[in-house]
Short mmCIF file of C-alpha atoms and ligand atoms in Angstrom, two decimals:
data_model
loop_
_atom_site.label_atom_id
_atom_site.label_comp_id
_atom_site.label_asym_id
_atom_site.label_seq_id
_atom_site.Cartn_x
_atom_site.Cartn_y
_atom_site.Cartn_z
CA MET F 1 0.00 0.00 0.00
CA HIS F 2 1.32 3.43 -0.88
CA HIS F 3 0.12 6.94 -1.57
CA PHE F 4 1.34 7.51 -5.13
CA GLN F 5 -1.75 7.62 -7.31
CA THR F 6 -2.65 9.08 -10.67
CA ARG F 7 -5.67 11.39 -10.70
CA ASN F 8 -6.80 13.37 -13.75
CA GLY F 9 -3.72 12.22 -15.63
CA GLU F 10 -1.26 13.52 -13.00
CA MET F 11 0.58 11.37 -10.50
CA HIS F 12 0.21 12.63 -6.96
CA CYS F 13 2.05 11.89 -3.77
CA GLU F 14 -0.82 12.08 -1.29
CA GLY F 15 -2.43 15.43 -2.12
CA VAL F 16 0.46 16.94 -4.05
CA PRO F 17 1.03 16.60 -7.82
CA LEU F 18 4.60 15.41 -8.45
CA ARG F 19 4.81 17.94 -11.28
CA ARG F 20 4.43 20.78 -8.79
CA ILE F 21 7.34 19.43 -6.72
CA ALA F 22 9.50 18.97 -9.82
CA ARG F 23 8.77 22.51 -10.93
CA ARG F 24 9.59 23.98 -7.54
CA VAL F 25 12.57 21.85 -6.56
CA GLY F 26 13.90 20.64 -9.91
CA THR F 27 14.85 17.12 -10.97
CA PRO F 28 16.09 14.58 -10.14
CA VAL F 29 14.25 14.63 -6.82
CA TYR F 30 13.32 11.95 -4.31
CA VAL F 31 9.78 12.30 -2.97
CA TYR F 32 8.66 10.47 0.19
CA SER F 33 5.11 10.02 1.44
CA HIS F 34 4.81 10.52 5.18
CA ALA F 35 1.43 8.78 5.32
CA THR F 36 2.96 5.71 3.67
CA LEU F 37 5.91 5.64 6.09
CA SER F 38 3.56 5.87 9.09
CA HIS F 39 1.18 3.28 7.72
CA HIS F 40 3.98 0.78 7.06
CA TYR F 41 5.38 1.24 10.55
CA LYS F 42 1.99 0.80 12.21
CA VAL F 43 1.16 -2.33 10.20
CA PHE F 44 4.52 -3.87 11.04
CA ASP F 45 4.22 -2.96 14.72
CA ALA F 46 0.67 -4.32 14.97
CA ALA F 47 1.76 -7.60 13.36
CA PHE F 48 3.99 -8.32 16.37
CA ALA F 49 1.43 -7.24 18.97
CA SER F 50 1.24 -10.72 20.52
CA MET F 51 4.81 -10.57 21.80
CA PRO F 52 6.98 -7.97 23.56
CA HIS F 53 9.03 -6.38 20.81
CA VAL F 54 11.12 -3.39 19.80
CA ILE F 55 11.25 -2.21 16.22
CA CYS F 56 14.65 -0.82 15.30
CA TYR F 57 14.33 0.80 11.88
CA SER F 58 17.37 -0.16 9.83
CA MET F 59 18.37 3.33 8.83
CA LYS F 60 20.87 2.42 6.13
CA ALA F 61 17.85 1.84 3.87
CA ASN F 62 17.08 5.56 4.04
CA SER F 63 19.06 7.79 6.40
CA ASN F 64 17.24 11.06 5.87
CA GLY F 65 16.59 12.67 9.26
CA SER F 66 12.91 13.31 8.51
CA VAL F 67 12.42 9.68 7.49
CA ILE F 68 14.06 8.47 10.70
CA ARG F 69 12.01 10.92 12.73
CA SER F 70 8.80 9.73 11.08
CA PHE F 71 9.50 6.43 12.81
CA THR F 72 10.99 7.63 16.10
CA ASN F 73 7.88 9.82 16.55
CA LEU F 74 5.90 6.56 16.49
CA GLY F 75 8.14 4.95 19.11
CA SER F 76 10.65 3.25 16.85
CA GLY F 77 14.24 2.53 17.72
CA VAL F 78 17.02 2.38 15.14
CA ASP F 79 19.41 -0.28 13.83
CA ILE F 80 22.73 1.39 13.03
CA VAL F 81 25.87 0.15 11.28
CA SER F 82 28.35 2.96 11.95
CA GLY F 83 29.29 5.77 14.29
CA GLY F 84 27.96 8.16 11.67
CA GLU F 85 24.58 6.48 11.78
CA LEU F 86 24.64 6.67 15.60
CA ALA F 87 25.03 10.44 15.46
CA ARG F 88 22.33 10.78 12.86
CA ALA F 89 19.91 8.48 14.68
CA LEU F 90 20.34 10.47 17.91
CA ALA F 91 19.90 13.74 16.02
CA ALA F 92 16.63 12.34 14.64
CA GLY F 93 15.28 11.64 18.11
CA ALA F 94 16.12 7.96 18.57
CA PRO F 95 16.26 6.99 22.25
CA PRO F 96 19.71 5.44 22.93
CA GLY F 97 18.00 2.61 24.78
CA LYS F 98 16.36 1.55 21.50
CA ILE F 99 19.50 1.58 19.33
CA VAL F 100 21.14 -1.65 18.22
CA TYR F 101 24.51 -1.55 16.56
CA SER F 102 25.29 -4.10 13.81
CA GLY F 103 28.19 -4.43 11.38
CA VAL F 104 31.41 -6.40 10.95
CA GLY F 105 33.93 -3.57 11.30
CA LYS F 106 33.26 -1.39 14.33
CA LYS F 107 36.18 0.93 15.13
CA VAL F 108 37.29 1.98 18.61
CA TRP F 109 35.82 5.51 18.36
CA GLU F 110 32.51 4.02 17.23
CA ILE F 111 32.39 1.55 20.12
CA GLU F 112 33.25 4.36 22.55
CA ALA F 113 30.52 6.62 21.21
CA ALA F 114 27.91 3.86 21.45
CA LEU F 115 28.95 2.97 25.01
CA ARG F 116 28.93 6.60 26.07
CA ARG F 117 25.36 6.98 24.84
CA GLY F 118 24.19 3.73 26.42
CA ILE F 119 22.74 1.83 23.46
CA LEU F 120 20.51 -1.23 23.83
CA MET F 121 23.10 -3.66 22.46
CA PHE F 122 25.99 -4.37 20.18
CA ASN F 123 25.40 -7.12 17.64
CA VAL F 124 28.86 -8.66 17.58
CA GLU F 125 30.15 -10.40 14.48
CA SER F 126 33.50 -11.96 15.52
CA ARG F 127 35.55 -13.07 18.53
CA GLU F 128 38.06 -10.29 17.88
CA GLU F 129 35.26 -7.74 17.95
CA LEU F 130 34.13 -9.16 21.32
CA GLU F 131 37.67 -8.69 22.60
CA ALA F 132 37.76 -5.12 21.30
CA ILE F 133 34.44 -4.23 22.90
CA ASP F 134 35.53 -5.79 26.20
CA ALA F 135 38.75 -3.76 26.12
CA VAL F 136 37.07 -0.46 25.26
CA ALA F 137 34.35 -0.99 27.89
CA GLY F 138 37.05 -1.82 30.44
CA ARG F 139 38.86 1.46 29.79
CA MET F 140 35.56 3.29 30.17
CA ARG F 141 34.63 1.32 33.30
CA LYS F 142 31.41 0.15 31.71
CA ARG F 143 29.73 -3.11 30.78
CA ALA F 144 28.81 -3.46 27.14
CA PRO F 145 25.48 -5.20 26.41
CA ILE F 146 26.04 -7.63 23.57
CA SER F 147 24.41 -10.26 21.46
CA ILE F 148 26.31 -12.41 19.02
CA ARG F 149 25.17 -12.24 15.44
CA VAL F 150 24.94 -15.87 14.50
CA ASN F 151 25.07 -17.06 10.96
CA PRO F 152 22.43 -19.79 10.69
CA ASP F 153 23.60 -20.95 7.25
CA VAL F 154 20.24 -20.70 5.51
CA ASP F 155 19.87 -19.69 1.90
CA PRO F 156 17.47 -16.76 1.57
CA LYS F 157 17.38 -17.30 -2.24
CA THR F 158 17.76 -13.63 -2.88
CA HIS F 159 20.40 -11.77 -4.90
CA PRO F 160 23.92 -12.96 -3.91
CA TYR F 161 24.99 -9.42 -2.98
CA ILE F 162 22.17 -9.12 -0.44
CA SER F 163 22.21 -12.56 1.13
CA THR F 164 24.09 -12.53 4.40
CA GLY F 165 23.19 -15.71 6.28
CA LEU F 166 25.21 -18.29 4.37
CA LYS F 167 28.34 -19.89 5.77
CA LYS F 168 30.41 -18.26 3.03
CA ASN F 169 29.21 -14.71 3.85
CA LYS F 170 31.36 -12.33 5.90
CA PHE F 171 28.60 -11.79 8.45
CA GLY F 172 28.20 -13.22 11.93
CA ILE F 173 29.64 -16.25 13.69
CA HIS F 174 28.61 -19.67 12.49
CA ILE F 175 25.80 -20.86 14.69
CA GLY F 176 27.65 -24.09 15.49
CA GLN F 177 30.57 -22.15 16.96
CA ALA F 178 28.60 -19.49 18.78
CA VAL F 179 28.23 -21.38 22.09
CA LYS F 180 31.93 -21.24 22.84
CA ASP F 181 32.06 -17.53 22.05
CA TYR F 182 29.07 -17.01 24.34
CA GLU F 183 30.86 -18.94 27.10
CA TRP F 184 33.92 -16.77 26.60
CA ALA F 185 31.88 -13.55 26.54
CA ALA F 186 29.96 -14.50 29.69
CA ARG F 187 33.23 -14.61 31.65
CA ARG F 188 34.36 -11.14 30.63
CA LYS F 189 33.97 -8.50 33.28
CA HIS F 190 33.07 -5.72 30.87
CA ILE F 191 30.62 -7.61 28.73
CA GLU F 192 27.02 -8.35 29.57
CA VAL F 193 25.47 -11.01 27.38
CA VAL F 194 21.88 -9.93 26.70
CA GLY F 195 20.79 -11.47 23.44
CA VAL F 196 21.10 -13.46 20.26
CA ASP F 197 20.98 -11.84 16.83
CA CYS F 198 20.73 -12.92 13.21
CA HIS F 199 19.99 -11.25 9.89
CA ILE F 200 19.95 -13.48 6.84
CA GLY F 201 19.54 -11.12 3.91
CA SER F 202 17.37 -8.61 2.15
CA GLN F 203 14.38 -8.55 -0.19
CA LEU F 204 13.21 -12.01 0.92
CA THR F 205 9.89 -12.87 -0.68
CA ASP F 206 9.23 -16.12 1.14
CA VAL F 207 8.79 -16.84 4.87
CA ALA F 208 10.51 -20.25 4.71
CA PRO F 209 14.10 -18.99 5.15
CA PHE F 210 12.98 -16.80 8.07
CA VAL F 211 11.35 -19.82 9.69
CA ASP F 212 14.48 -21.97 9.19
CA ALA F 213 16.66 -19.26 10.71
CA ALA F 214 14.26 -18.63 13.59
CA GLU F 215 14.13 -22.31 14.47
CA ARG F 216 17.91 -22.55 14.54
CA VAL F 217 18.14 -19.43 16.66
CA ARG F 218 15.49 -20.79 19.01
CA SER F 219 17.53 -23.94 19.67
CA LEU F 220 20.55 -21.82 20.43
CA VAL F 221 18.57 -19.59 22.80
CA ASP F 222 17.24 -22.67 24.63
CA ARG F 223 20.76 -23.97 25.01
CA LEU F 224 22.13 -20.64 26.26
CA LEU F 225 19.30 -20.30 28.78
CA ASP F 226 20.07 -23.85 30.00
CA MET F 227 23.68 -22.74 30.47
CA GLY F 228 22.43 -20.00 32.77
CA LEU F 229 22.97 -17.06 30.41
CA ARG F 230 20.41 -14.31 30.81
CA ILE F 231 19.21 -13.96 27.23
CA ARG F 232 16.43 -11.40 27.19
CA LEU F 233 16.59 -10.06 23.63
CA VAL F 234 16.21 -12.05 20.42
CA ASP F 235 16.96 -9.99 17.33
CA ILE F 236 15.87 -11.58 14.08
CA GLY F 237 17.12 -8.80 11.83
CA GLY F 238 15.33 -7.36 8.81
CA GLY F 239 15.04 -8.47 5.24
CA LEU F 240 11.35 -8.70 4.49
CA GLY F 241 10.90 -7.98 0.78
CA ILE F 242 8.58 -5.64 -1.08
CA ARG F 243 6.86 -5.67 -4.43
CA TYR F 244 8.93 -4.02 -7.15
CA ASN F 245 7.43 -5.88 -10.11
CA ASP F 246 5.60 -9.20 -9.84
CA GLU F 247 7.00 -10.43 -6.51
CA LEU F 248 4.47 -11.57 -3.95
CA PRO F 249 6.20 -11.02 -0.62
CA PRO F 250 4.47 -12.19 2.54
CA HIS F 251 2.37 -9.65 4.42
CA PRO F 252 4.07 -8.44 7.64
CA LYS F 253 1.41 -10.37 9.57
CA GLN F 254 2.38 -13.69 7.93
CA TYR F 255 6.01 -12.94 8.58
CA ALA F 256 5.34 -11.95 12.19
CA ASP F 257 3.20 -15.01 12.87
CA ALA F 258 5.94 -17.30 11.59
CA VAL F 259 8.59 -15.60 13.71
CA VAL F 260 6.48 -15.35 16.85
CA LYS F 261 5.64 -19.05 16.56
CA ALA F 262 9.32 -19.95 16.80
CA PHE F 263 9.83 -17.95 20.01
CA ARG F 264 6.50 -18.34 21.73
CA GLY F 265 6.79 -19.03 25.45
CA LEU F 266 10.30 -17.63 25.77
CA PRO F 267 10.69 -14.81 28.31
CA VAL F 268 12.34 -12.54 25.75
CA THR F 269 11.70 -9.33 23.85
CA LEU F 270 11.93 -9.62 20.09
CA VAL F 271 14.01 -7.05 18.25
CA LEU F 272 13.08 -6.42 14.61
CA GLU F 273 15.27 -4.52 12.16
CA PRO F 274 13.07 -3.76 9.15
CA GLY F 275 14.45 -1.38 6.53
CA ARG F 276 13.19 -1.82 3.00
CA VAL F 277 9.68 -2.94 3.97
CA LEU F 278 9.09 0.35 5.80
CA VAL F 279 10.52 2.78 3.26
CA GLY F 280 10.82 1.09 -0.15
CA ASN F 281 7.38 1.83 -1.51
CA ALA F 282 7.14 5.14 0.33
CA GLY F 283 9.47 6.92 -2.10
CA VAL F 284 9.86 7.66 -5.79
CA LEU F 285 12.59 9.29 -7.82
CA VAL F 286 11.26 11.90 -10.23
CA THR F 287 13.36 12.52 -13.31
CA GLU F 288 12.99 14.41 -16.58
CA VAL F 289 13.60 13.05 -20.07
CA LEU F 290 16.46 15.07 -21.58
CA TYR F 291 16.78 13.43 -25.00
CA THR F 292 15.50 10.43 -26.89
CA LYS F 293 17.62 8.47 -29.32
CA PRO F 294 16.46 5.69 -31.65
CA ILE F 295 18.79 2.89 -32.69
CA PRO F 296 18.16 -0.14 -34.90
CA ALA F 297 16.86 -2.93 -32.65
CA PRO F 298 19.59 -5.49 -31.87
CA ASP F 299 17.44 -8.28 -33.40
CA GLY F 300 17.28 -6.32 -36.67
CA LYS F 301 13.54 -5.84 -36.35
CA GLY F 302 12.46 -2.24 -36.06
CA ARG F 303 13.88 0.27 -33.66
CA LYS F 304 14.69 0.59 -30.04
CA TYR F 305 15.05 3.77 -28.03
CA PHE F 306 17.24 5.27 -25.41
CA PHE F 307 15.40 7.64 -23.13
CA ILE F 308 18.16 9.71 -21.61
CA VAL F 309 16.99 11.12 -18.29
CA ASP F 310 18.55 13.43 -15.72
CA ALA F 311 18.75 10.76 -12.98
CA ALA F 312 21.56 8.23 -13.14
CA MET F 313 23.26 5.35 -11.36
CA ASN F 314 24.82 7.82 -8.94
CA ASP F 315 21.28 8.74 -7.82
CA LEU F 316 19.82 5.22 -7.85
CA ALA F 317 22.42 2.46 -7.94
CA ARG F 318 20.17 -0.58 -7.57
CA PRO F 319 19.54 -1.34 -11.26
CA SER F 320 23.26 -1.08 -12.08
CA LEU F 321 24.42 -2.87 -8.93
CA TYR F 322 21.92 -5.73 -8.68
CA GLY F 323 20.07 -5.59 -12.00
CA SER F 324 17.03 -4.59 -9.95
CA TYR F 325 13.69 -3.79 -11.50
CA HIS F 326 11.97 -0.48 -10.77
CA ALA F 327 8.67 0.33 -12.43
CA ILE F 328 8.87 3.60 -14.35
CA LEU F 329 5.61 5.49 -14.76
CA PRO F 330 4.65 8.77 -16.39
CA VAL F 331 4.08 11.70 -14.05
CA GLY F 332 1.66 13.29 -16.56
CA LYS F 333 -0.39 11.89 -19.45
CA ALA F 334 1.67 9.33 -21.33
CA PRO F 335 1.93 9.53 -25.11
CA ARG F 336 -0.03 6.78 -26.91
CA GLY F 337 1.64 3.59 -28.08
CA LYS F 338 4.50 1.39 -26.91
CA VAL F 339 8.14 1.19 -27.88
CA THR F 340 11.06 -0.80 -26.52
CA ALA F 341 13.43 1.41 -24.59
CA ASP F 342 16.32 1.62 -22.18
CA VAL F 343 16.01 4.41 -19.63
CA VAL F 344 19.56 5.62 -19.09
CA GLY F 345 21.34 8.40 -17.24
CA PRO F 346 24.05 10.85 -18.33
CA ILE F 347 26.90 8.92 -16.66
CA CYS F 348 29.77 7.65 -18.77
CA GLU F 349 29.24 3.94 -18.06
CA SER F 350 27.26 1.44 -20.09
CA GLY F 351 26.11 0.08 -16.74
CA ASP F 352 24.29 3.36 -16.11
CA PHE F 353 20.67 2.43 -16.64
CA LEU F 354 17.42 2.57 -14.70
CA ALA F 355 15.52 0.18 -16.98
CA ARG F 356 16.44 -2.03 -19.90
CA ASP F 357 14.44 -3.32 -22.86
CA ARG F 358 11.24 -2.12 -21.31
CA ALA F 359 8.01 -1.68 -23.27
CA MET F 360 6.91 1.87 -22.57
CA PRO F 361 5.19 4.84 -24.13
CA PRO F 362 7.21 6.84 -26.69
CA TYR F 363 8.25 9.56 -24.28
CA ALA F 364 9.70 12.85 -25.48
CA ALA F 365 12.16 15.36 -24.09
CA GLY F 366 10.62 17.29 -21.20
CA ASP F 367 8.41 14.43 -19.98
CA LEU F 368 8.60 13.68 -16.28
CA LEU F 369 8.95 10.07 -15.14
CA ALA F 370 8.54 8.53 -11.69
CA VAL F 371 10.92 5.71 -10.81
CA MET F 372 8.77 3.78 -8.36
CA SER F 373 9.72 2.02 -5.10
CA ALA F 374 12.88 4.06 -4.76
CA GLY F 375 12.56 4.86 -1.04
CA ALA F 376 14.96 2.13 0.12
CA TYR F 377 18.63 2.00 -0.83
CA GLY F 378 18.03 4.91 -3.20
CA PHE F 379 19.34 8.20 -1.89
CA SER F 380 21.30 6.43 0.86
CA MET F 381 23.46 4.67 -1.74
CA SER F 382 23.84 7.71 -3.97
CA SER F 383 27.22 9.20 -4.81
CA ASN F 384 28.86 12.10 -6.61
CA TYR F 385 30.24 10.02 -9.46
CA ASN F 386 30.82 12.19 -12.53
CA THR F 387 30.76 15.21 -10.17
CA ARG F 388 27.00 15.08 -10.04
CA PRO F 389 25.50 16.91 -7.07
CA ARG F 390 23.19 14.58 -5.15
CA ALA F 391 19.46 14.98 -5.63
CA ALA F 392 17.10 16.92 -3.37
CA GLU F 393 14.75 15.01 -1.08
CA VAL F 394 11.18 16.09 -0.38
CA MET F 395 8.62 14.80 2.09
CA VAL F 396 4.89 15.12 1.52
CA SER F 397 2.20 15.08 4.16
CA GLY F 398 -1.34 15.55 2.90
CA SER F 399 -1.38 18.66 0.75
CA ARG F 400 1.97 19.97 2.02
CA PHE F 401 5.48 19.26 0.94
CA GLU F 402 8.83 20.30 2.32
CA ILE F 403 12.42 19.89 1.22
CA VAL F 404 14.04 17.53 3.73
CA ARG F 405 17.44 17.69 2.06
CA GLU F 406 18.57 20.46 -0.23
CA ARG F 407 19.99 19.57 -3.59
CA GLU F 408 23.78 19.63 -3.37
CA THR F 409 25.56 22.35 -5.28
CA VAL F 410 28.49 21.64 -7.56
CA ARG F 411 30.66 23.58 -5.11
CA ASP F 412 29.53 21.23 -2.30
CA VAL F 413 30.93 18.30 -4.24
CA PHE F 414 34.57 19.47 -4.24
CA ARG F 415 34.62 21.95 -1.37
CA ASP F 416 36.83 19.71 0.78
CA GLU F 417 39.49 19.14 -1.85
CA ARG F 418 42.93 20.68 -1.47
CA THR F 419 45.46 21.18 -4.24
CA ALA F 420 48.81 19.70 -3.15
CA SER F 421 51.26 22.55 -2.65
CA PHE F 422 53.95 20.86 -4.78
CA LEU F 423 51.64 21.15 -7.78
CA MET F 424 51.58 24.91 -7.47
CA GLN F 425 55.36 25.59 -7.95
CA GLY F 426 55.13 27.15 -11.38
CA ARG F 427 52.52 29.51 -10.05
CA ARG F 428 54.62 31.55 -7.57
CA ARG F 429 52.64 33.58 -5.18
CA LYS F 430 52.42 37.18 -6.32
CA SER F 431 53.43 39.69 -3.63
C1 PLP K 501 20.52 -4.01 6.00
C2 PLP K 501 20.20 -4.62 7.31
C3 PLP K 501 18.88 -4.67 7.76
C4 PLP K 501 17.70 -4.20 6.95
O1 PLP K 501 17.47 -5.00 5.83
P1 PLP K 501 16.17 -4.74 4.94
O2 PLP K 501 16.26 -5.76 3.88
O3 PLP K 501 16.25 -3.36 4.41
O4 PLP K 501 14.99 -4.94 5.82
C5 PLP K 501 18.65 -5.18 9.02
N1 PLP K 501 19.68 -5.62 9.80
C6 PLP K 501 20.95 -5.59 9.38
C7 PLP K 501 22.02 -6.10 10.27
C8 PLP K 501 21.26 -5.09 8.13
O5 PLP K 501 22.53 -5.07 7.72
#
């Protein structure tokens, strides 16, 4: 469910025509629907009502402060993966006691910052990281709350770049070895074992892998409780998929029921780390067609088109990175007919495309297009490649819209560069 609908031939975000935003703010621009963000959070939260739980929005999916605050205003915590995300989560109103910190490469300053703020727990991914956290906490005379991220070795059958719960992935500690790391951790003076964590991948469209993982985690929790460890948090990560094209992902309620079933009766609080499912369909990327270019079709039959638009792989990397599908719809009335086209950006890479060999209306220069389901891993993965200033971000609520991140200027992009002094020798200072 989302709030991007076409009325009278114009696509709206809630009550605002996308064309009005494009005219005011320019393109490319990300547009987020606040009503959709809230709705997704509430549905997800309600799905877990039968068990104590904390939702920690996985902010790497979309790190805009207004997006984070949309959730923290509803009581959400945040799942972070860096010291930078910690600062941003706190700035967006996240209570430290609802922050969980994941990631394989936490640095000393990041561990210190998280300990100073008193986060809910560290999700630890290796024995050496446990040692580092113990040492840092010792210096600070604190006890660090930890869970071990276990790798349950289940295949989420998603794209290889976004599966994380297989033995061969860099994430977590293999579930078969975790007990001895838990035993070790439980003896450390500056570590407090509080939970078990796993996250098996992203864009999962089937509950079966979640069930497999949950069952394996449940056995481990039972064993740890038998050993006398006080496990009170069970974090089952994120990863629930959304519909981009013809996927049929489970409803949050089906997902929640399957997870809750695995942990029913345990005296624990569930921690959920949803990212994509909360924000993916709450955002679109609006772009303008700059040029169209026909070429002979590769099969020799007829023609194919390039629609060259002003958004590119630096704005939305998913198609180039994973071959992902994003629906592309007209913002205004579409021209009649269908042609085969690639929608491509201005970047000097053949991998720079938003859609390939797609049947679509014969758009013309000046047409506005909406790249759908771009709220997750869109802006947050964007870059300045080709010295392209990053896009503006806008949030809509009802009939209002506000810029929630200004478009970068070209000057912003290279402001922090310095010319090495030894390159300036031929250009003696005047004076
Ligand atoms: C990326 C990530 C998530 C969120 O994944 P989604 O597929 O966006 O729900 C949750 N937990 C961890 C540890 C992650 O790395």
